[in-house]
Amino acid sequence: MNMDIRVQKKEIRSAIRELKRCVDQAWMLQASDTIMSQLESQDLFKAADTVLMYHALPDEVQTAAFLDRWYQSKRILIPLVSGDDLILKVYSPDKVVPGYKGIPEPKALNDKKYVPSKEDFMMIPGTVFDREGNRIGYGKGFYDRYLS
Protein backbone atom coordinates (compact mmCIF):
# COMPACT_ATOMS: atom_id res chain seq x y z
CA MET A 1 0.00 0.00 0.00
CA ASN A 2 1.21 3.44 -0.93
CA MET A 3 2.53 5.50 2.03
CA ASP A 4 0.32 8.48 1.13
CA ILE A 5 -2.78 6.30 1.41
CA ARG A 6 -1.64 4.96 4.79
CA VAL A 7 -1.15 8.51 6.05
CA GLN A 8 -4.55 9.56 4.65
CA LYS A 9 -6.28 6.60 6.31
CA LYS A 10 -4.57 7.37 9.61
CA GLU A 11 -5.74 11.00 9.39
CA ILE A 12 -9.30 9.89 8.55
CA ARG A 13 -9.34 7.47 11.49
CA SER A 14 -8.11 10.21 13.81
CA ALA A 15 -10.73 12.71 12.59
CA ILE A 16 -13.54 10.15 12.93
CA ARG A 17 -12.40 9.20 16.44
CA GLU A 18 -12.58 12.88 17.40
CA LEU A 19 -16.09 13.23 15.95
CA LYS A 20 -17.24 10.07 17.76
CA ARG A 21 -16.15 11.55 21.10
CA CYS A 22 -18.82 14.23 20.60
CA VAL A 23 -21.68 11.77 20.07
CA ASP A 24 -24.25 11.59 22.86
CA GLN A 25 -24.54 8.02 24.23
CA ALA A 26 -28.35 8.17 24.37
CA TRP A 27 -28.38 9.14 20.70
CA MET A 28 -25.90 6.32 19.92
CA LEU A 29 -28.19 3.76 21.56
CA GLN A 30 -31.25 5.09 19.71
CA ALA A 31 -29.41 5.11 16.39
CA SER A 32 -28.11 1.60 17.06
CA ASP A 33 -31.64 0.34 17.73
CA THR A 34 -32.81 1.89 14.46
CA ILE A 35 -29.93 0.40 12.48
CA MET A 36 -30.40 -3.06 13.98
CA SER A 37 -34.18 -2.95 13.33
CA GLN A 38 -33.48 -2.06 9.70
CA LEU A 39 -31.00 -4.93 9.48
CA GLU A 40 -33.56 -7.37 10.92
CA SER A 41 -36.12 -6.32 8.32
CA GLN A 42 -33.83 -7.23 5.40
CA ASP A 43 -34.81 -10.31 3.38
CA LEU A 44 -31.17 -11.46 3.33
CA PHE A 45 -31.10 -11.39 7.12
CA LYS A 46 -34.45 -13.16 7.43
CA ALA A 47 -33.30 -15.93 5.07
CA ALA A 48 -29.93 -16.48 6.75
CA ASP A 49 -29.48 -19.30 9.22
CA THR A 50 -26.03 -17.99 10.14
CA VAL A 51 -25.14 -14.38 10.93
CA LEU A 52 -21.62 -13.02 11.35
CA MET A 53 -21.82 -10.21 13.92
CA TYR A 54 -19.40 -8.42 16.20
CA HIS A 55 -19.40 -7.29 19.81
CA ALA A 56 -19.35 -3.50 19.63
CA LEU A 57 -16.86 -1.08 21.06
CA PRO A 58 -18.53 1.81 22.95
CA ASP A 59 -18.35 4.14 19.92
CA GLU A 60 -19.75 1.63 17.39
CA VAL A 61 -23.26 0.57 16.44
CA GLN A 62 -24.28 -1.33 19.56
CA THR A 63 -24.94 -5.04 18.99
CA ALA A 64 -25.50 -6.49 22.50
CA ALA A 65 -29.32 -6.41 22.34
CA PHE A 66 -29.22 -7.97 18.87
CA LEU A 67 -26.93 -10.76 20.03
CA ASP A 68 -29.18 -11.51 23.00
CA ARG A 69 -32.29 -11.42 20.84
CA TRP A 70 -31.06 -13.76 18.08
CA TYR A 71 -28.48 -16.21 19.43
CA GLN A 72 -31.09 -18.87 20.22
CA SER A 73 -32.85 -18.77 16.85
CA LYS A 74 -29.95 -18.18 14.42
CA ARG A 75 -26.35 -19.32 14.50
CA ILE A 76 -24.56 -16.11 15.48
CA LEU A 77 -20.83 -16.11 14.82
CA ILE A 78 -18.51 -13.62 16.46
CA PRO A 79 -14.78 -13.29 15.88
CA LEU A 80 -11.98 -14.45 18.10
CA VAL A 81 -8.68 -12.68 17.37
CA SER A 82 -5.86 -15.18 17.02
CA GLY A 83 -2.59 -13.48 16.14
CA ASP A 84 -3.31 -11.56 12.94
CA ASP A 85 -6.39 -13.59 12.07
CA LEU A 86 -10.06 -13.84 12.95
CA ILE A 87 -11.57 -17.19 13.85
CA LEU A 88 -15.36 -17.33 13.84
CA LYS A 89 -17.04 -19.10 16.74
CA VAL A 90 -20.65 -19.56 17.72
CA TYR A 91 -21.86 -16.86 20.10
CA SER A 92 -23.26 -17.83 23.46
CA PRO A 93 -23.47 -15.16 26.20
CA ASP A 94 -22.07 -17.55 28.80
CA LYS A 95 -19.01 -18.38 26.67
CA VAL A 96 -17.45 -14.96 26.06
CA VAL A 97 -14.47 -13.40 27.76
CA PRO A 98 -12.65 -10.09 27.29
CA GLY A 99 -10.31 -10.45 24.33
CA TYR A 100 -8.44 -8.21 21.92
CA LYS A 101 -8.72 -4.58 23.16
CA GLY A 102 -11.14 -5.82 25.83
CA ILE A 103 -13.78 -6.73 23.24
CA PRO A 104 -15.87 -9.73 24.31
CA GLU A 105 -14.98 -12.76 22.21
CA PRO A 106 -15.62 -16.50 22.40
CA LYS A 107 -13.45 -18.48 24.78
CA ALA A 108 -10.52 -19.94 22.87
CA LEU A 109 -11.74 -23.52 23.06
CA ASN A 110 -10.92 -26.26 20.62
CA ASP A 111 -14.50 -26.43 19.43
CA LYS A 112 -15.57 -26.05 15.82
CA LYS A 113 -14.50 -23.07 13.73
CA TYR A 114 -16.97 -21.78 11.13
CA VAL A 115 -16.42 -20.55 7.62
CA PRO A 116 -19.42 -18.52 6.40
CA SER A 117 -21.02 -19.34 3.06
CA LYS A 118 -22.61 -17.01 0.52
CA GLU A 119 -26.01 -17.68 2.09
CA ASP A 120 -24.91 -16.27 5.44
CA PHE A 121 -25.41 -12.67 6.55
CA MET A 122 -22.42 -10.58 7.63
CA MET A 123 -22.33 -7.27 9.47
CA ILE A 124 -18.79 -5.92 9.43
CA PRO A 125 -17.61 -3.08 11.68
CA GLY A 126 -15.56 -0.20 10.36
CA THR A 127 -14.32 3.24 11.25
CA VAL A 128 -15.88 4.91 8.21
CA PHE A 129 -17.67 3.88 5.01
CA ASP A 130 -18.13 5.78 1.77
CA ARG A 131 -21.29 5.90 -0.33
CA GLU A 132 -20.11 2.90 -2.39
CA GLY A 133 -19.70 0.74 0.74
CA ASN A 134 -15.90 0.84 0.84
CA ARG A 135 -14.66 0.75 4.40
CA ILE A 136 -11.72 1.89 6.41
CA GLY A 137 -11.30 -0.34 9.42
CA TYR A 138 -9.26 0.22 12.52
CA GLY A 139 -5.93 -0.36 10.81
CA LYS A 140 -5.02 -3.93 11.72
CA GLY A 141 -6.61 -5.52 8.64
CA PHE A 142 -8.37 -8.38 10.49
CA TYR A 143 -11.56 -8.23 8.43
CA ASP A 144 -9.77 -7.37 5.19
CA ARG A 145 -7.65 -10.52 5.50
CA TYR A 146 -10.63 -12.60 6.54
CA LEU A 147 -12.89 -11.41 3.72
CA SER A 148 -10.20 -11.86 1.07
mmCIF file of N, CA, C and O in Angstrom, residues 79-118:
data_model
loop_
_atom_site.group_PDB
_atom_site.id
_atom_site.type_symbol
_atom_site.label_atom_id
_atom_site.label_comp_id
_atom_site.label_asym_id
_atom_site.label_seq_id
_atom_site.Cartn_x
_atom_site.Cartn_y
_atom_site.Cartn_z
ATOM 1 N N PRO A 79 -16.198 -12.992 16.092
ATOM 2 C CA PRO A 79 -14.780 -13.295 15.880
ATOM 3 C C PRO A 79 -13.989 -13.421 17.174
ATOM 4 O O PRO A 79 -14.253 -12.759 18.178
ATOM 5 N N LEU A 80 -13.013 -14.286 17.089
ATOM 6 C CA LEU A 80 -11.975 -14.448 18.098
ATOM 7 C C LEU A 80 -10.681 -14.043 17.400
ATOM 8 O O LEU A 80 -10.380 -14.552 16.313
ATOM 9 N N VAL A 81 -9.948 -13.089 17.955
ATOM 10 C CA VAL A 81 -8.680 -12.678 17.368
ATOM 11 C C VAL A 81 -7.609 -13.674 17.795
ATOM 12 O O VAL A 81 -7.421 -13.941 18.978
ATOM 13 N N SER A 82 -6.938 -14.231 16.787
ATOM 14 C CA SER A 82 -5.857 -15.181 17.023
ATOM 15 C C SER A 82 -4.658 -14.720 16.209
ATOM 16 O O SER A 82 -4.619 -14.916 14.989
ATOM 17 N N GLY A 83 -3.718 -14.063 16.866
ATOM 18 C CA GLY A 83 -2.586 -13.484 16.144
ATOM 19 C C GLY A 83 -3.072 -12.372 15.243
ATOM 20 O O GLY A 83 -3.676 -11.411 15.698
ATOM 21 N N ASP A 84 -2.854 -12.544 13.926
ATOM 22 C CA ASP A 84 -3.308 -11.561 12.939
ATOM 23 C C ASP A 84 -4.601 -11.980 12.254
ATOM 24 O O ASP A 84 -5.010 -11.364 11.277
ATOM 25 N N ASP A 85 -5.224 -13.033 12.752
ATOM 26 C CA ASP A 85 -6.391 -13.587 12.073
ATOM 27 C C ASP A 85 -7.629 -13.572 12.948
ATOM 28 O O ASP A 85 -7.554 -13.497 14.172
ATOM 29 N N LEU A 86 -8.782 -13.680 12.278
ATOM 30 C CA LEU A 86 -10.064 -13.842 12.953
ATOM 31 C C LEU A 86 -10.496 -15.298 12.796
ATOM 32 O O LEU A 86 -10.391 -15.865 11.713
ATOM 33 N N ILE A 87 -10.977 -15.864 13.874
ATOM 34 C CA ILE A 87 -11.575 -17.194 13.850
ATOM 35 C C ILE A 87 -13.014 -16.997 14.295
ATOM 36 O O ILE A 87 -13.273 -16.376 15.324
ATOM 37 N N LEU A 88 -13.949 -17.489 13.506
ATOM 38 C CA LEU A 88 -15.360 -17.329 13.840
ATOM 39 C C LEU A 88 -15.828 -18.489 14.709
ATOM 40 O O LEU A 88 -15.597 -19.646 14.393
ATOM 41 N N LYS A 89 -16.490 -18.126 15.796
ATOM 42 C CA LYS A 89 -17.035 -19.102 16.739
ATOM 43 C C LYS A 89 -18.488 -18.760 17.017
ATOM 44 O O LYS A 89 -18.893 -17.605 16.931
ATOM 45 N N VAL A 90 -19.244 -19.762 17.393
ATOM 46 C CA VAL A 90 -20.651 -19.559 17.720
ATOM 47 C C VAL A 90 -20.756 -18.731 18.997
ATOM 48 O O VAL A 90 -20.068 -18.999 19.986
ATOM 49 N N TYR A 91 -21.629 -17.726 18.952
ATOM 50 C CA TYR A 91 -21.856 -16.863 20.104
ATOM 51 C C TYR A 91 -22.801 -17.521 21.098
ATOM 52 O O TYR A 91 -23.840 -18.060 20.734
ATOM 53 N N SER A 92 -22.410 -17.464 22.340
ATOM 54 C CA SER A 92 -23.262 -17.827 23.465
ATOM 55 C C SER A 92 -22.867 -16.881 24.592
ATOM 56 O O SER A 92 -21.671 -16.741 24.890
ATOM 57 N N PRO A 93 -23.831 -16.189 25.207
ATOM 58 C CA PRO A 93 -23.472 -15.164 26.197
ATOM 59 C C PRO A 93 -22.673 -15.703 27.378
ATOM 60 O O PRO A 93 -21.906 -14.960 27.978
ATOM 61 N N ASP A 94 -22.799 -16.978 27.671
ATOM 62 C CA ASP A 94 -22.068 -17.550 28.799
ATOM 63 C C ASP A 94 -20.680 -18.058 28.405
ATOM 64 O O ASP A 94 -19.950 -18.588 29.247
ATOM 65 N N LYS A 95 -20.301 -17.886 27.134
ATOM 66 C CA LYS A 95 -19.006 -18.380 26.673
ATOM 67 C C LYS A 95 -18.165 -17.278 26.037
ATOM 68 O O LYS A 95 -17.445 -17.513 25.077
ATOM 69 N N VAL A 96 -18.293 -16.051 26.547
ATOM 70 C CA VAL A 96 -17.455 -14.957 26.058
ATOM 71 C C VAL A 96 -16.591 -14.427 27.191
ATOM 72 O O VAL A 96 -16.984 -14.468 28.360
ATOM 73 N N VAL A 97 -15.420 -13.976 26.813
ATOM 74 C CA VAL A 97 -14.466 -13.398 27.756
ATOM 75 C C VAL A 97 -13.854 -12.160 27.105
ATOM 76 O O VAL A 97 -13.869 -12.040 25.875
ATOM 77 N N PRO A 98 -13.335 -11.235 27.898
ATOM 78 C CA PRO A 98 -12.650 -10.088 27.292
ATOM 79 C C PRO A 98 -11.471 -10.574 26.452
ATOM 80 O O PRO A 98 -10.690 -11.417 26.885
ATOM 81 N N GLY A 99 -11.385 -10.054 25.235
ATOM 82 C CA GLY A 99 -10.312 -10.454 24.325
ATOM 83 C C GLY A 99 -9.532 -9.258 23.839
ATOM 84 O O GLY A 99 -9.266 -8.319 24.595
ATOM 85 N N TYR A 100 -9.217 -9.264 22.556
ATOM 86 C CA TYR A 100 -8.440 -8.208 21.924
ATOM 87 C C TYR A 100 -9.073 -6.850 22.232
ATOM 88 O O TYR A 100 -10.264 -6.650 22.010
ATOM 89 N N LYS A 101 -8.272 -5.931 22.773
ATOM 90 C CA LYS A 101 -8.723 -4.585 23.155
ATOM 91 C C LYS A 101 -9.911 -4.613 24.117
ATOM 92 O O LYS A 101 -10.717 -3.692 24.156
ATOM 93 N N GLY A 102 -10.061 -5.700 24.863
ATOM 94 C CA GLY A 102 -11.142 -5.817 25.833
ATOM 95 C C GLY A 102 -12.491 -6.165 25.233
ATOM 96 O O GLY A 102 -13.493 -6.231 25.933
ATOM 97 N N ILE A 103 -12.526 -6.403 23.921
ATOM 98 C CA ILE A 103 -13.780 -6.731 23.236
ATOM 99 C C ILE A 103 -14.179 -8.156 23.617
ATOM 100 O O ILE A 103 -13.354 -9.074 23.545
ATOM 101 N N PRO A 104 -15.435 -8.365 24.010
ATOM 102 C CA PRO A 104 -15.871 -9.729 24.312
ATOM 103 C C PRO A 104 -15.732 -10.633 23.080
ATOM 104 O O PRO A 104 -16.118 -10.259 21.979
ATOM 105 N N GLU A 105 -15.119 -11.791 23.293
ATOM 106 C CA GLU A 105 -14.985 -12.763 22.213
ATOM 107 C C GLU A 105 -15.172 -14.159 22.783
ATOM 108 O O GLU A 105 -15.121 -14.354 23.997
ATOM 109 N N PRO A 106 -15.415 -15.137 21.909
ATOM 110 C CA PRO A 106 -15.618 -16.502 22.403
ATOM 111 C C PRO A 106 -14.371 -17.002 23.130
ATOM 112 O O PRO A 106 -13.253 -16.606 22.796
ATOM 113 N N LYS A 107 -14.592 -17.843 24.118
ATOM 114 C CA LYS A 107 -13.454 -18.483 24.781
ATOM 115 C C LYS A 107 -12.679 -19.266 23.738
ATOM 116 O O LYS A 107 -13.252 -19.872 22.842
ATOM 117 N N ALA A 108 -11.373 -19.262 23.841
ATOM 118 C CA ALA A 108 -10.520 -19.944 22.866
ATOM 119 C C ALA A 108 -10.509 -21.448 23.138
ATOM 120 O O ALA A 108 -9.526 -22.010 23.579
ATOM 121 N N LEU A 109 -11.629 -22.083 22.879
ATOM 122 C CA LEU A 109 -11.736 -23.525 23.064
ATOM 123 C C LEU A 109 -11.436 -24.227 21.750
ATOM 124 O O LEU A 109 -11.430 -23.614 20.692
ATOM 125 N N ASN A 110 -11.217 -25.494 21.825
ATOM 126 C CA ASN A 110 -10.919 -26.259 20.625
ATOM 127 C C ASN A 110 -12.181 -26.742 19.921
ATOM 128 O O ASN A 110 -12.159 -27.734 19.220
ATOM 129 N N ASP A 111 -13.280 -26.032 20.110
ATOM 130 C CA ASP A 111 -14.504 -26.433 19.435
ATOM 131 C C ASP A 111 -14.462 -25.992 17.973
ATOM 132 O O ASP A 111 -13.500 -25.391 17.517
ATOM 133 N N LYS A 112 -15.511 -26.262 17.260
ATOM 134 C CA LYS A 112 -15.570 -26.054 15.819
ATOM 135 C C LYS A 112 -15.397 -24.586 15.428
ATOM 136 O O LYS A 112 -15.948 -23.700 16.052
ATOM 137 N N LYS A 113 -14.619 -24.378 14.359
ATOM 138 C CA LYS A 113 -14.503 -23.066 13.726
ATOM 139 C C LYS A 113 -15.465 -23.056 12.554
ATOM 140 O O LYS A 113 -15.712 -24.081 11.925
ATOM 141 N N TYR A 114 -16.019 -21.890 12.221
ATOM 142 C CA TYR A 114 -16.975 -21.780 11.134
ATOM 143 C C TYR A 114 -16.429 -20.919 10.020
ATOM 144 O O TYR A 114 -15.762 -19.927 10.259
ATOM 145 N N VAL A 115 -16.734 -21.329 8.798
ATOM 146 C CA VAL A 115 -16.416 -20.549 7.617
ATOM 147 C C VAL A 115 -17.750 -20.200 6.972
ATOM 148 O O VAL A 115 -18.474 -21.095 6.537
ATOM 149 N N PRO A 116 -18.120 -18.910 6.967
ATOM 150 C CA PRO A 116 -19.421 -18.524 6.398
ATOM 151 C C PRO A 116 -19.524 -18.878 4.917
ATOM 152 O O PRO A 116 -18.525 -18.946 4.208
ATOM 153 N N SER A 117 -20.748 -19.087 4.479
ATOM 154 C CA SER A 117 -21.022 -19.335 3.064
ATOM 155 C C SER A 117 -21.709 -18.109 2.477
ATOM 156 O O SER A 117 -22.039 -17.164 3.190
ATOM 157 N N LYS A 118 -21.968 -18.139 1.194
ATOM 158 C CA LYS A 118 -22.609 -17.012 0.516
ATOM 159 C C LYS A 118 -24.040 -16.793 0.999
ATOM 160 O O LYS A 118 -24.595 -15.725 0.818
#
